[in-house]
Amino acid sequence: MTALTLSTAAAPGLRADAIVIGVAKGTKGPVIAPGAEAVDKAYDGKLAGVLETLGASGAEGELTKLPAPAGFKAPIVVAVGLGAEPDARSENEDDEADEAYGAEALRKAAGVAARALAGSRKAAFALPVDGPGALGAISEGILLGAYSFDVYKENGAQANGGAKAKNGRAPLAEAALLGGKPRDAAHKGAVARAVAVAEELNRARDLINTPPNDLTPASFAGIAQTAAKEHGIKVQVLDDKALAKGGYGGILGVGGGSAATPRLVKLSYKHPKAAKHLAFVGKGITYDSGGISLKPAGHNETMKCDMSGAAAVFAAVVAAARLGLEVNVTGWLALAENMPSGSAVRPGDVLRMYSGKTVEVLNTDAEGRLVLADALWAASQENPDAIVDVATLTGAMMLALGSRTFGVMANDDAFRSAVYEAAEEVGEPAWPMPLPEHLRKGMESQVADIANMGERMGGGLVAGLFLQEFVGEGITWAHLDIAGPAFNEGGPFGYTPKGGTGSAVRTLVRLAELTAAGDLG
């Protein structure tokens, strides 16, 4: 990843390939943001006018390059939009009152610049810094925006190592954060946190982008084992034989049609001073064909991303360990490949789940809830203070909330609000969703305790109600349906690349931090 350094140097004298500054959208045109005073002075205080002449407005995501002034050791200045300047914002606009520019605006601007500077050796970021929070946001934006996945391209391994690739440009190699104090503990801590979270989030992106012929349940489990050993996390892997012995009918049923046998991975991070225990459960369908209820043409090509929930959980547990958070965190990765074959589960089959309940399978493409059901019940047996599951679960949630927002459901209104607020705080768009009890009737079965399908309308909520059946009594639980934002099929934006996004990683890490601090329940 891009190397980050804190620097108190002045922009004109810094050796770099580019100087990145912020420009905001003012009421009368673009406004140069704090941090770029020395750069503006070198343009005789007329930089805003020059940018306006070049068509810049300061709008979010906008980027303008121009030659650096005489005497600068960097050849170009890169002006990146921050959106509306603080004084120009509506009184009703939700932003962070304690910062001149919100953390998310800084993340996005830094990400846009980092992506545009691919192929550069070093860039200096002179964006607004008014404290550790701003430094952390800028750091996250750079590290997430500079991400690239080139390992399957010719010379791709070299590209990820920093050398120029034949089929693309290497990520920005180094970023100097101007305004950051190298000897300030809070500044260094904010950057260190950003590095740990971003590295694990990018690891999740790598897993999501890896083609399914190379990422099977067994290989995913192996990757988790290696990372767990490196970071002092206890790991347990149940293979197909252990799953059969334990009665995990949901995971076995979904994985039964594939030559790549399923796994259930348990990752346990424990802190000696922890007073609370969180359990994270992730859907890990390494490829989803729909099974016997085969997906229609055009819906199979991106189904390698159906393990994004498990990737998010894996990344969050490792990040918690790296940050040394005073909370116990257990991650459950429910891994299977959903394929059609003579041994695949059929519509009409009845599965006996790990909880003992039976499920009539009406649609084999509603498989995520089956593997999650077993993992949720396994997590419940440890009686954690709260369980949060993450899954690319339903197309219905995408229809409801679009491609950039995930839905949050819970069996406790206060916890649902807390999860939603944590997501919004870290810049992951989310929306609270209900669990209407009347929809439960649609899942009644004549032959089993419950069916895996219900009413078509409100399908995302039906899936949440199904999962709720497998949460232990009295345990606080939330469900994140990340079907929309988990995989970006459009062009990159802000610090979000095309392909796997790592959605929900930062929300889970923030929940762990809040719990460790005693601020969550």
Short mmCIF file of C-alpha atoms in Angstrom, two decimals:
data_model
loop_
_atom_site.label_atom_id
_atom_site.label_comp_id
_atom_site.label_asym_id
_atom_site.label_seq_id
_atom_site.Cartn_x
_atom_site.Cartn_y
_atom_site.Cartn_z
CA MET A 1 0.00 0.00 0.00
CA THR A 2 0.90 3.66 -0.27
CA ALA A 3 3.41 4.69 2.41
CA LEU A 4 2.26 7.57 4.62
CA THR A 5 4.48 10.15 6.32
CA LEU A 6 3.68 13.13 8.52
CA SER A 7 5.39 16.35 7.51
CA THR A 8 5.60 19.92 8.75
CA ALA A 9 7.47 20.99 5.61
CA ALA A 10 6.21 23.85 3.47
CA ALA A 11 4.70 22.77 0.16
CA PRO A 12 6.96 24.87 -2.13
CA GLY A 13 10.18 23.24 -0.92
CA LEU A 14 8.97 19.65 -0.81
CA ARG A 15 10.32 17.26 -3.44
CA ALA A 16 7.32 15.41 -4.87
CA ASP A 17 5.57 14.62 -8.13
CA ALA A 18 2.54 16.68 -7.12
CA ILE A 19 1.08 18.92 -4.42
CA VAL A 20 -2.56 18.12 -3.63
CA ILE A 21 -4.74 20.95 -2.34
CA GLY A 22 -8.42 21.27 -1.52
CA VAL A 23 -10.84 23.61 -3.21
CA ALA A 24 -14.37 24.17 -1.96
CA LYS A 25 -17.52 25.32 -3.67
CA GLY A 26 -18.32 28.80 -2.38
CA THR A 27 -21.36 30.97 -2.99
CA LYS A 28 -19.43 33.11 -5.48
CA GLY A 29 -17.10 30.51 -6.96
CA PRO A 30 -14.29 28.19 -5.91
CA VAL A 31 -12.55 28.83 -2.59
CA ILE A 32 -9.07 27.60 -1.66
CA ALA A 33 -9.33 25.41 1.44
CA PRO A 34 -7.07 25.72 4.51
CA GLY A 35 -3.74 23.95 4.18
CA ALA A 36 -2.99 25.45 0.77
CA GLU A 37 -2.08 28.97 1.90
CA ALA A 38 1.54 28.72 0.74
CA VAL A 39 0.45 27.43 -2.64
CA ASP A 40 -2.12 30.18 -3.07
CA LYS A 41 0.46 32.81 -2.07
CA ALA A 42 2.77 31.55 -4.82
CA TYR A 43 -0.01 32.33 -7.31
CA ASP A 44 -0.20 35.85 -5.85
CA GLY A 45 -3.43 34.94 -4.08
CA LYS A 46 -5.19 34.38 -7.39
CA LEU A 47 -5.31 30.57 -7.43
CA ALA A 48 -9.08 30.45 -6.99
CA GLY A 49 -9.53 32.66 -10.06
CA VAL A 50 -7.13 30.52 -12.09
CA LEU A 51 -9.04 27.38 -11.15
CA GLU A 52 -12.36 29.00 -12.02
CA THR A 53 -10.95 29.95 -15.44
CA LEU A 54 -10.02 26.31 -15.93
CA GLY A 55 -13.61 25.29 -15.15
CA ALA A 56 -13.21 24.21 -11.54
CA SER A 57 -16.03 24.87 -9.09
CA GLY A 58 -14.93 22.95 -5.98
CA ALA A 59 -17.66 20.35 -6.39
CA GLU A 60 -17.14 16.99 -4.71
CA GLY A 61 -15.11 14.59 -6.84
CA GLU A 62 -13.80 17.31 -9.17
CA LEU A 63 -10.09 17.29 -9.97
CA THR A 64 -8.00 19.91 -11.77
CA LYS A 65 -4.29 19.75 -12.59
CA LEU A 66 -2.18 22.83 -13.29
CA PRO A 67 1.55 23.64 -13.49
CA ALA A 68 3.17 24.48 -10.18
CA PRO A 69 4.47 28.05 -9.69
CA ALA A 70 8.11 28.95 -10.26
CA GLY A 71 10.33 27.84 -7.41
CA PHE A 72 8.27 24.78 -6.46
CA LYS A 73 10.13 21.47 -6.39
CA ALA A 74 6.94 19.65 -7.45
CA PRO A 75 5.96 20.08 -11.13
CA ILE A 76 2.18 20.13 -10.73
CA VAL A 77 -0.57 21.17 -8.36
CA VAL A 78 -3.64 18.95 -8.10
CA ALA A 79 -6.77 20.73 -6.87
CA VAL A 80 -9.48 18.38 -5.65
CA GLY A 81 -13.06 19.34 -4.82
CA LEU A 82 -14.32 19.20 -1.24
CA GLY A 83 -17.92 20.20 -1.95
CA ALA A 84 -19.61 23.18 -0.34
CA GLU A 85 -17.39 25.25 1.95
CA PRO A 86 -18.59 25.36 5.56
CA ASP A 87 -20.05 28.88 5.37
CA ALA A 88 -21.96 27.96 2.21
CA ARG A 89 -23.68 24.89 3.65
CA SER A 90 -27.36 24.86 4.45
CA GLU A 91 -28.20 25.01 8.15
CA ASN A 92 -30.09 21.75 7.68
CA GLU A 93 -27.17 19.98 6.02
CA ASP A 94 -25.84 17.22 8.24
CA ASP A 95 -22.12 17.61 8.75
CA GLU A 96 -19.61 17.29 11.54
CA ALA A 97 -19.92 20.41 13.66
CA ASP A 98 -16.46 20.08 15.18
CA GLU A 99 -14.60 20.09 11.86
CA ALA A 100 -14.35 22.79 9.18
CA TYR A 101 -14.66 20.05 6.57
CA GLY A 102 -16.34 16.76 7.36
CA ALA A 103 -14.31 13.57 7.55
CA GLU A 104 -16.12 12.02 4.62
CA ALA A 105 -15.45 15.03 2.37
CA LEU A 106 -11.75 14.72 3.19
CA ARG A 107 -11.77 10.95 2.60
CA LYS A 108 -13.39 11.34 -0.79
CA ALA A 109 -11.11 14.18 -1.89
CA ALA A 110 -7.98 12.31 -0.82
CA GLY A 111 -9.22 9.17 -2.58
CA VAL A 112 -9.91 10.99 -5.84
CA ALA A 113 -6.43 12.53 -5.79
CA ALA A 114 -4.67 9.27 -4.88
CA ARG A 115 -6.38 7.44 -7.72
CA ALA A 116 -5.50 10.21 -10.20
CA LEU A 117 -1.85 10.08 -9.13
CA ALA A 118 -1.38 6.37 -9.88
CA GLY A 119 2.11 5.90 -11.29
CA SER A 120 3.59 8.67 -9.14
CA ARG A 121 6.36 8.09 -6.66
CA LYS A 122 5.38 10.75 -4.15
CA ALA A 123 2.64 13.30 -3.58
CA ALA A 124 2.24 15.89 -0.84
CA PHE A 125 -1.29 16.34 0.48
CA ALA A 126 -1.98 19.88 1.70
CA LEU A 127 -5.62 19.30 2.56
CA PRO A 128 -7.34 20.92 5.58
CA VAL A 129 -6.00 19.44 8.83
CA ASP A 130 -7.56 20.70 12.05
CA GLY A 131 -6.74 17.72 14.22
CA PRO A 132 -6.17 13.95 14.39
CA GLY A 133 -9.63 13.17 12.98
CA ALA A 134 -8.90 15.01 9.75
CA LEU A 135 -5.51 13.30 9.42
CA GLY A 136 -7.12 9.91 9.90
CA ALA A 137 -9.78 10.64 7.29
CA ILE A 138 -7.24 11.87 4.73
CA SER A 139 -5.06 8.82 5.40
CA GLU A 140 -7.99 6.45 4.89
CA GLY A 141 -8.97 8.21 1.69
CA ILE A 142 -5.46 7.95 0.25
CA LEU A 143 -5.01 4.28 1.15
CA LEU A 144 -8.44 3.24 -0.09
CA GLY A 145 -8.35 5.44 -3.18
CA ALA A 146 -4.94 4.20 -4.29
CA TYR A 147 -6.11 0.56 -4.20
CA SER A 148 -5.72 -1.54 -7.35
CA PHE A 149 -6.16 -5.24 -8.08
CA ASP A 150 -3.77 -6.26 -10.84
CA VAL A 151 -2.43 -9.65 -9.77
CA TYR A 152 -4.10 -11.44 -12.67
CA LYS A 153 -2.70 -9.06 -15.30
CA GLU A 154 0.65 -9.57 -16.99
CA ASN A 155 3.34 -8.18 -14.66
CA GLY A 156 0.56 -7.50 -12.16
CA ALA A 157 2.52 -8.80 -9.19
CA GLN A 158 5.26 -6.30 -9.95
CA ALA A 159 2.63 -3.56 -10.23
CA ASN A 160 1.38 -4.24 -6.74
CA GLY A 161 4.96 -4.17 -5.53
CA GLY A 162 5.49 -0.68 -6.89
CA ALA A 163 7.06 -1.22 -10.34
CA LYS A 164 5.37 0.04 -13.47
CA ALA A 165 3.06 -2.59 -14.93
CA LYS A 166 2.59 -3.32 -18.61
CA ASN A 167 -1.20 -3.17 -18.33
CA GLY A 168 -1.51 -0.19 -15.99
CA ARG A 169 0.15 2.16 -13.55
CA ALA A 170 1.35 1.26 -10.08
CA PRO A 171 -0.50 2.82 -7.14
CA LEU A 172 0.85 6.04 -5.65
CA ALA A 173 3.96 4.94 -3.77
CA GLU A 174 4.20 7.59 -1.01
CA ALA A 175 2.02 10.35 0.40
CA ALA A 176 3.30 13.10 2.70
CA LEU A 177 0.59 14.52 4.94
CA LEU A 178 1.34 18.20 5.35
CA GLY A 179 0.12 19.64 8.62
CA GLY A 180 0.69 16.36 10.41
CA LYS A 181 3.13 16.47 13.31
CA PRO A 182 5.58 13.52 13.27
CA ARG A 183 6.11 13.70 17.05
CA ASP A 184 2.48 14.20 18.05
CA ALA A 185 1.10 11.00 19.60
CA ALA A 186 -2.48 11.75 18.58
CA HIS A 187 -1.47 12.47 14.98
CA LYS A 188 0.63 9.32 14.76
CA GLY A 189 -2.16 7.29 16.35
CA ALA A 190 -4.76 8.54 13.87
CA VAL A 191 -2.57 7.55 10.94
CA ALA A 192 -1.72 4.17 12.47
CA ARG A 193 -5.41 3.42 12.95
CA ALA A 194 -6.13 4.40 9.36
CA VAL A 195 -3.36 2.13 8.11
CA ALA A 196 -4.63 -0.89 10.06
CA VAL A 197 -8.25 -0.43 8.98
CA ALA A 198 -7.41 0.36 5.35
CA GLU A 199 -5.00 -2.55 4.99
CA GLU A 200 -7.61 -4.99 6.25
CA LEU A 201 -10.37 -3.40 4.17
CA ASN A 202 -8.16 -3.70 1.08
CA ARG A 203 -7.52 -7.34 2.03
CA ALA A 204 -11.29 -7.83 1.95
CA ARG A 205 -11.40 -6.17 -1.48
CA ASP A 206 -8.69 -8.56 -2.71
CA LEU A 207 -10.73 -11.55 -1.55
CA ILE A 208 -13.90 -10.25 -3.21
CA ASN A 209 -12.07 -9.61 -6.49
CA THR A 210 -10.34 -12.99 -6.53
CA PRO A 211 -11.95 -15.27 -9.13
CA PRO A 212 -13.89 -18.24 -7.75
CA ASN A 213 -11.58 -20.82 -9.31
CA ASP A 214 -8.91 -19.54 -6.91
CA LEU A 215 -11.10 -18.65 -3.92
CA THR A 216 -12.95 -21.71 -2.66
CA PRO A 217 -14.25 -22.29 0.87
CA ALA A 218 -11.09 -24.26 1.66
CA SER A 219 -8.68 -21.64 0.31
CA PHE A 220 -10.59 -18.82 2.06
CA ALA A 221 -10.29 -20.79 5.31
CA GLY A 222 -6.57 -21.20 4.69
CA ILE A 223 -6.12 -17.45 4.21
CA ALA A 224 -7.99 -16.84 7.46
CA GLN A 225 -5.77 -19.33 9.29
CA THR A 226 -2.60 -17.62 8.07
CA ALA A 227 -3.81 -14.15 9.10
CA ALA A 228 -5.02 -15.42 12.47
CA LYS A 229 -1.62 -16.90 13.26
CA GLU A 230 0.08 -13.64 12.30
CA HIS A 231 -2.12 -11.49 14.57
CA GLY A 232 -2.62 -13.72 17.60
CA ILE A 233 -6.19 -14.72 16.77
CA LYS A 234 -7.45 -18.18 17.67
CA VAL A 235 -8.95 -19.98 14.69
CA GLN A 236 -11.09 -23.10 14.30
CA VAL A 237 -12.11 -24.55 10.93
CA LEU A 238 -14.91 -27.07 10.53
CA ASP A 239 -14.67 -28.99 7.25
CA ASP A 240 -17.50 -30.93 5.63
CA LYS A 241 -16.96 -33.96 7.85
CA ALA A 242 -16.99 -31.88 11.04
CA LEU A 243 -20.05 -29.98 9.79
CA ALA A 244 -21.87 -33.27 9.18
CA LYS A 245 -20.95 -34.55 12.62
CA GLY A 246 -22.15 -31.30 14.19
CA GLY A 247 -25.44 -31.19 12.31
CA TYR A 248 -24.89 -28.01 10.30
CA GLY A 249 -27.57 -28.82 7.76
CA GLY A 250 -27.82 -25.34 6.28
CA ILE A 251 -24.17 -24.98 5.32
CA LEU A 252 -23.95 -28.59 4.15
CA GLY A 253 -27.14 -28.28 2.13
CA VAL A 254 -25.94 -25.23 0.24
CA GLY A 255 -22.46 -26.62 -0.34
CA GLY A 256 -23.61 -30.12 -1.26
CA GLY A 257 -23.76 -29.46 -5.00
CA SER A 258 -20.14 -28.39 -5.35
CA ALA A 259 -16.89 -30.31 -5.57
CA ALA A 260 -15.46 -27.54 -3.37
CA THR A 261 -16.68 -28.59 0.06
CA PRO A 262 -17.98 -26.02 2.61
CA ARG A 263 -16.30 -24.68 5.72
CA LEU A 264 -17.28 -22.85 8.89
CA VAL A 265 -14.46 -20.70 10.22
CA LYS A 266 -14.43 -19.28 13.74
CA LEU A 267 -11.99 -16.44 14.49
CA SER A 268 -11.61 -15.45 18.15
CA TYR A 269 -9.85 -12.27 19.22
CA LYS A 270 -9.71 -11.81 22.99
CA HIS A 271 -8.38 -8.93 25.07
CA PRO A 272 -7.47 -9.55 28.72
CA LYS A 273 -9.28 -6.38 29.85
CA ALA A 274 -12.40 -6.90 27.74
CA ALA A 275 -15.77 -6.50 29.45
CA LYS A 276 -17.93 -7.11 26.37
CA HIS A 277 -18.13 -9.71 23.61
CA LEU A 278 -19.26 -9.04 20.05
CA ALA A 279 -19.96 -11.73 17.45
CA PHE A 280 -19.78 -10.94 13.73
CA VAL A 281 -21.25 -13.42 11.25
CA GLY A 282 -20.53 -13.27 7.52
CA LYS A 283 -22.12 -14.87 4.49
CA GLY A 284 -19.34 -16.49 2.47
CA ILE A 285 -20.74 -17.92 -0.76
CA THR A 286 -17.53 -18.02 -2.80
CA TYR A 287 -19.59 -18.45 -5.96
CA ASP A 288 -23.36 -18.40 -6.34
CA SER A 289 -24.85 -19.99 -9.44
CA GLY A 290 -28.26 -20.11 -7.79
CA GLY A 291 -28.01 -23.88 -7.50
CA ILE A 292 -30.86 -25.87 -9.06
CA SER A 293 -32.86 -22.60 -9.11
CA LEU A 294 -30.27 -21.36 -11.59
CA LYS A 295 -29.77 -17.63 -11.96
CA PRO A 296 -30.87 -16.17 -15.30
CA ALA A 297 -28.31 -15.13 -17.92
CA GLY A 298 -26.55 -11.91 -17.05
CA HIS A 299 -26.73 -12.46 -13.29
CA ASN A 300 -23.81 -14.87 -12.86
CA GLU A 301 -20.80 -12.83 -13.88
CA THR A 302 -20.26 -10.98 -10.60
CA MET A 303 -21.31 -13.74 -8.23
CA LYS A 304 -17.77 -14.14 -6.94
CA CYS A 305 -18.74 -11.20 -4.70
CA ASP A 306 -21.29 -13.24 -2.75
CA MET A 307 -18.70 -13.82 -0.03
CA SER A 308 -18.38 -10.08 0.70
CA GLY A 309 -20.02 -10.44 4.11
CA ALA A 310 -17.49 -13.04 5.23
CA ALA A 311 -14.67 -10.90 3.84
CA ALA A 312 -15.93 -7.93 5.87
CA VAL A 313 -16.14 -9.98 9.06
CA PHE A 314 -12.69 -11.46 8.54
CA ALA A 315 -11.17 -8.02 7.93
CA ALA A 316 -12.93 -6.48 10.93
CA VAL A 317 -11.73 -9.15 13.37
CA VAL A 318 -8.14 -8.81 12.18
CA ALA A 319 -8.38 -5.00 12.35
CA ALA A 320 -9.69 -5.22 15.93
CA ALA A 321 -6.71 -7.40 16.85
CA ARG A 322 -4.25 -5.05 15.17
CA LEU A 323 -5.75 -2.08 17.01
CA GLY A 324 -5.67 -3.96 20.33
CA LEU A 325 -9.26 -3.03 21.13
CA GLU A 326 -10.43 -3.88 24.67
CA VAL A 327 -13.32 -6.04 23.50
CA ASN A 328 -13.66 -9.72 22.64
CA VAL A 329 -14.63 -10.20 19.00
CA THR A 330 -15.59 -13.52 17.43
CA GLY A 331 -15.98 -13.80 13.68
CA TRP A 332 -17.93 -16.58 12.00
CA LEU A 333 -17.35 -17.18 8.28
CA ALA A 334 -20.03 -19.38 6.73
CA LEU A 335 -18.29 -20.56 3.54
CA ALA A 336 -19.84 -22.58 0.72
CA GLU A 337 -20.11 -22.68 -3.06
CA ASN A 338 -23.65 -22.91 -4.43
CA MET A 339 -23.62 -25.09 -7.53
CA PRO A 340 -26.12 -27.30 -9.39
CA SER A 341 -25.32 -31.01 -9.62
CA GLY A 342 -26.74 -34.41 -8.81
CA SER A 343 -25.87 -33.88 -5.16
CA ALA A 344 -27.25 -30.34 -4.89
CA VAL A 345 -30.14 -29.44 -2.62
CA ARG A 346 -33.44 -29.33 -4.58
CA PRO A 347 -36.48 -27.08 -4.31
CA GLY A 348 -38.79 -29.00 -2.00
CA ASP A 349 -36.02 -30.53 0.10
CA VAL A 350 -36.13 -30.11 3.87
CA LEU A 351 -32.95 -29.35 5.79
CA ARG A 352 -32.44 -29.82 9.51
CA MET A 353 -30.43 -26.85 10.71
CA TYR A 354 -27.81 -26.67 13.44
CA SER A 355 -30.46 -25.22 15.77
CA GLY A 356 -32.66 -28.27 15.26
CA LYS A 357 -35.29 -26.38 13.26
CA THR A 358 -36.25 -27.69 9.86
CA VAL A 359 -36.37 -25.53 6.72
CA GLU A 360 -38.24 -26.27 3.52
CA VAL A 361 -36.10 -25.05 0.64
CA LEU A 362 -38.42 -23.45 -1.90
CA ASN A 363 -35.66 -21.69 -3.82
CA THR A 364 -32.03 -22.79 -3.81
CA ASP A 365 -30.97 -19.26 -4.78
CA ALA A 366 -32.09 -18.08 -1.33
CA GLU A 367 -29.03 -19.87 0.03
CA GLY A 368 -27.32 -17.14 2.00
CA ARG A 369 -29.90 -17.21 4.75
CA LEU A 370 -29.36 -20.98 5.10
CA VAL A 371 -25.62 -20.76 5.78
CA LEU A 372 -26.12 -17.72 8.01
CA ALA A 373 -28.79 -19.52 10.02
CA ASP A 374 -26.30 -22.19 11.10
CA ALA A 375 -23.60 -19.62 11.86
CA LEU A 376 -25.98 -17.37 13.80
CA TRP A 377 -27.04 -20.26 16.00
CA ALA A 378 -23.40 -21.26 16.55
CA ALA A 379 -22.58 -17.68 17.53
CA SER A 380 -25.58 -17.59 19.87
CA GLN A 381 -24.26 -20.55 21.86
CA GLU A 382 -21.53 -18.32 23.29
CA ASN A 383 -24.13 -15.78 24.46
CA PRO A 384 -22.32 -12.65 23.20
CA ASP A 385 -23.50 -9.18 24.14
CA ALA A 386 -24.53 -8.61 20.52
CA ILE A 387 -24.42 -10.32 17.14
CA VAL A 388 -24.10 -8.50 13.82
CA ASP A 389 -24.38 -10.44 10.58
CA VAL A 390 -23.27 -9.10 7.21
CA ALA A 391 -24.45 -10.47 3.88
CA THR A 392 -25.00 -9.75 0.22
CA LEU A 393 -28.41 -11.23 0.85
CA THR A 394 -31.20 -9.92 -1.39
CA GLY A 395 -31.77 -8.18 -4.68
CA ALA A 396 -34.83 -6.71 -3.00
CA MET A 397 -32.57 -4.56 -0.81
CA MET A 398 -30.89 -3.20 -3.91
CA LEU A 399 -34.28 -2.31 -5.36
CA ALA A 400 -35.16 -0.53 -2.13
CA LEU A 401 -31.91 1.34 -1.42
CA GLY A 402 -29.88 1.34 -4.63
CA SER A 403 -26.28 0.37 -5.16
CA ARG A 404 -24.51 2.48 -2.51
CA THR A 405 -26.59 2.03 0.66
CA PHE A 406 -26.99 -1.03 2.86
CA GLY A 407 -30.00 -1.86 4.97
CA VAL A 408 -29.88 -2.31 8.75
CA MET A 409 -32.40 -4.53 10.53
CA ALA A 410 -32.39 -5.52 14.19
CA ASN A 411 -34.40 -7.08 16.99
CA ASP A 412 -33.73 -3.99 19.13
CA ASP A 413 -34.58 -0.46 17.97
CA ALA A 414 -31.84 1.21 20.00
CA PHE A 415 -29.19 -1.17 18.65
CA ARG A 416 -30.42 -0.67 15.08
CA SER A 417 -30.03 3.09 15.57
CA ALA A 418 -26.56 2.63 17.04
CA VAL A 419 -25.42 0.52 14.08
CA TYR A 420 -26.87 3.01 11.62
CA GLU A 421 -25.15 5.92 13.37
CA ALA A 422 -21.82 4.06 13.42
CA ALA A 423 -22.09 3.40 9.68
CA GLU A 424 -22.86 7.03 8.94
CA GLU A 425 -20.00 8.17 11.17
CA VAL A 426 -17.40 6.22 9.19
CA GLY A 427 -18.83 7.16 5.80
CA GLU A 428 -20.73 3.99 4.89
CA PRO A 429 -24.24 4.97 3.73
CA ALA A 430 -26.88 2.87 5.52
CA TRP A 431 -30.58 3.03 6.28
CA PRO A 432 -32.64 1.54 9.15
CA MET A 433 -35.22 -0.99 7.93
CA PRO A 434 -38.13 -2.62 9.82
CA LEU A 435 -38.92 -6.27 10.50
CA PRO A 436 -42.72 -6.33 10.06
CA GLU A 437 -44.09 -9.32 11.94
CA HIS A 438 -46.94 -9.85 9.48
CA LEU A 439 -44.42 -10.93 6.82
CA ARG A 440 -43.46 -13.96 8.92
CA LYS A 441 -46.71 -15.71 7.96
CA GLY A 442 -45.55 -15.98 4.35
CA MET A 443 -42.75 -18.34 5.40
CA GLU A 444 -45.06 -20.91 6.98
CA SER A 445 -44.51 -24.42 5.63
CA GLN A 446 -46.78 -27.47 5.65
CA VAL A 447 -43.87 -29.86 6.04
CA ALA A 448 -41.21 -27.96 8.01
CA ASP A 449 -40.84 -25.39 10.78
CA ILE A 450 -40.22 -22.62 8.26
CA ALA A 451 -39.65 -22.10 4.53
CA ASN A 452 -36.70 -20.19 3.13
CA MET A 453 -39.00 -17.98 1.02
CA GLY A 454 -41.96 -15.77 1.82
CA GLU A 455 -43.80 -12.90 0.22
CA ARG A 456 -42.09 -11.42 -2.84
CA MET A 457 -42.84 -7.85 -1.85
CA GLY A 458 -40.53 -6.79 0.97
CA GLY A 459 -38.18 -9.67 0.19
CA GLY A 460 -35.25 -8.07 2.00
CA LEU A 461 -37.31 -7.77 5.16
CA VAL A 462 -38.54 -11.36 4.80
CA ALA A 463 -34.92 -12.51 4.72
CA GLY A 464 -34.24 -10.57 7.90
CA LEU A 465 -37.21 -12.18 9.62
CA PHE A 466 -35.91 -15.60 8.59
CA LEU A 467 -32.50 -14.90 10.12
CA GLN A 468 -34.09 -13.63 13.33
CA GLU A 469 -35.49 -17.15 13.88
CA PHE A 470 -31.93 -18.42 14.40
CA VAL A 471 -30.72 -15.84 16.90
CA GLY A 472 -30.61 -17.09 20.47
CA GLU A 473 -33.28 -15.84 22.84
CA GLY A 474 -32.44 -12.59 24.58
CA ILE A 475 -29.42 -11.78 22.37
CA THR A 476 -29.25 -8.36 20.73
CA TRP A 477 -28.81 -8.77 16.98
CA ALA A 478 -28.50 -6.68 13.81
CA HIS A 479 -28.47 -7.70 10.16
CA LEU A 480 -26.65 -5.71 7.45
CA ASP A 481 -27.79 -6.44 3.90
CA ILE A 482 -24.91 -5.11 1.79
CA ALA A 483 -26.14 -6.49 -1.55
CA GLY A 484 -25.99 -3.03 -3.15
CA PRO A 485 -22.68 -1.48 -2.05
CA ALA A 486 -20.56 -4.65 -1.78
CA PHE A 487 -19.56 -4.68 -5.46
CA ASN A 488 -19.26 -1.59 -7.63
CA GLU A 489 -20.07 -2.42 -11.25
CA GLY A 490 -19.81 1.21 -12.35
CA GLY A 491 -16.83 3.53 -12.50
CA PRO A 492 -14.73 4.39 -9.45
CA PHE A 493 -15.80 7.31 -7.29
CA GLY A 494 -14.28 8.99 -4.26
CA TYR A 495 -12.14 6.33 -2.61
CA THR A 496 -14.33 3.49 -3.94
CA PRO A 497 -12.86 1.39 -6.77
CA LYS A 498 -14.60 -0.62 -9.40
CA GLY A 499 -15.19 -4.19 -8.14
CA GLY A 500 -15.09 -5.27 -4.51
CA THR A 501 -15.54 -2.37 -2.09
CA GLY A 502 -15.08 -3.82 1.40
CA SER A 503 -18.48 -2.50 2.47
CA ALA A 504 -19.28 -2.79 6.21
CA VAL A 505 -15.67 -3.34 7.36
CA ARG A 506 -15.41 0.15 8.82
CA THR A 507 -18.85 -0.08 10.41
CA LEU A 508 -17.92 -3.31 12.20
CA VAL A 509 -14.60 -1.88 13.38
CA ARG A 510 -16.36 1.23 14.68
CA LEU A 511 -18.89 -0.92 16.55
CA ALA A 512 -15.99 -2.77 18.17
CA GLU A 513 -14.34 0.51 19.13
CA LEU A 514 -17.54 1.89 20.62
CA THR A 515 -18.09 -1.32 22.57
CA ALA A 516 -14.53 -1.26 23.87
CA ALA A 517 -15.05 2.32 25.04
CA GLY A 518 -18.32 1.41 26.76
CA ASP A 519 -20.32 3.63 24.40
CA LEU A 520 -22.42 0.90 22.79
CA GLY A 521 -25.00 -0.60 25.13
#
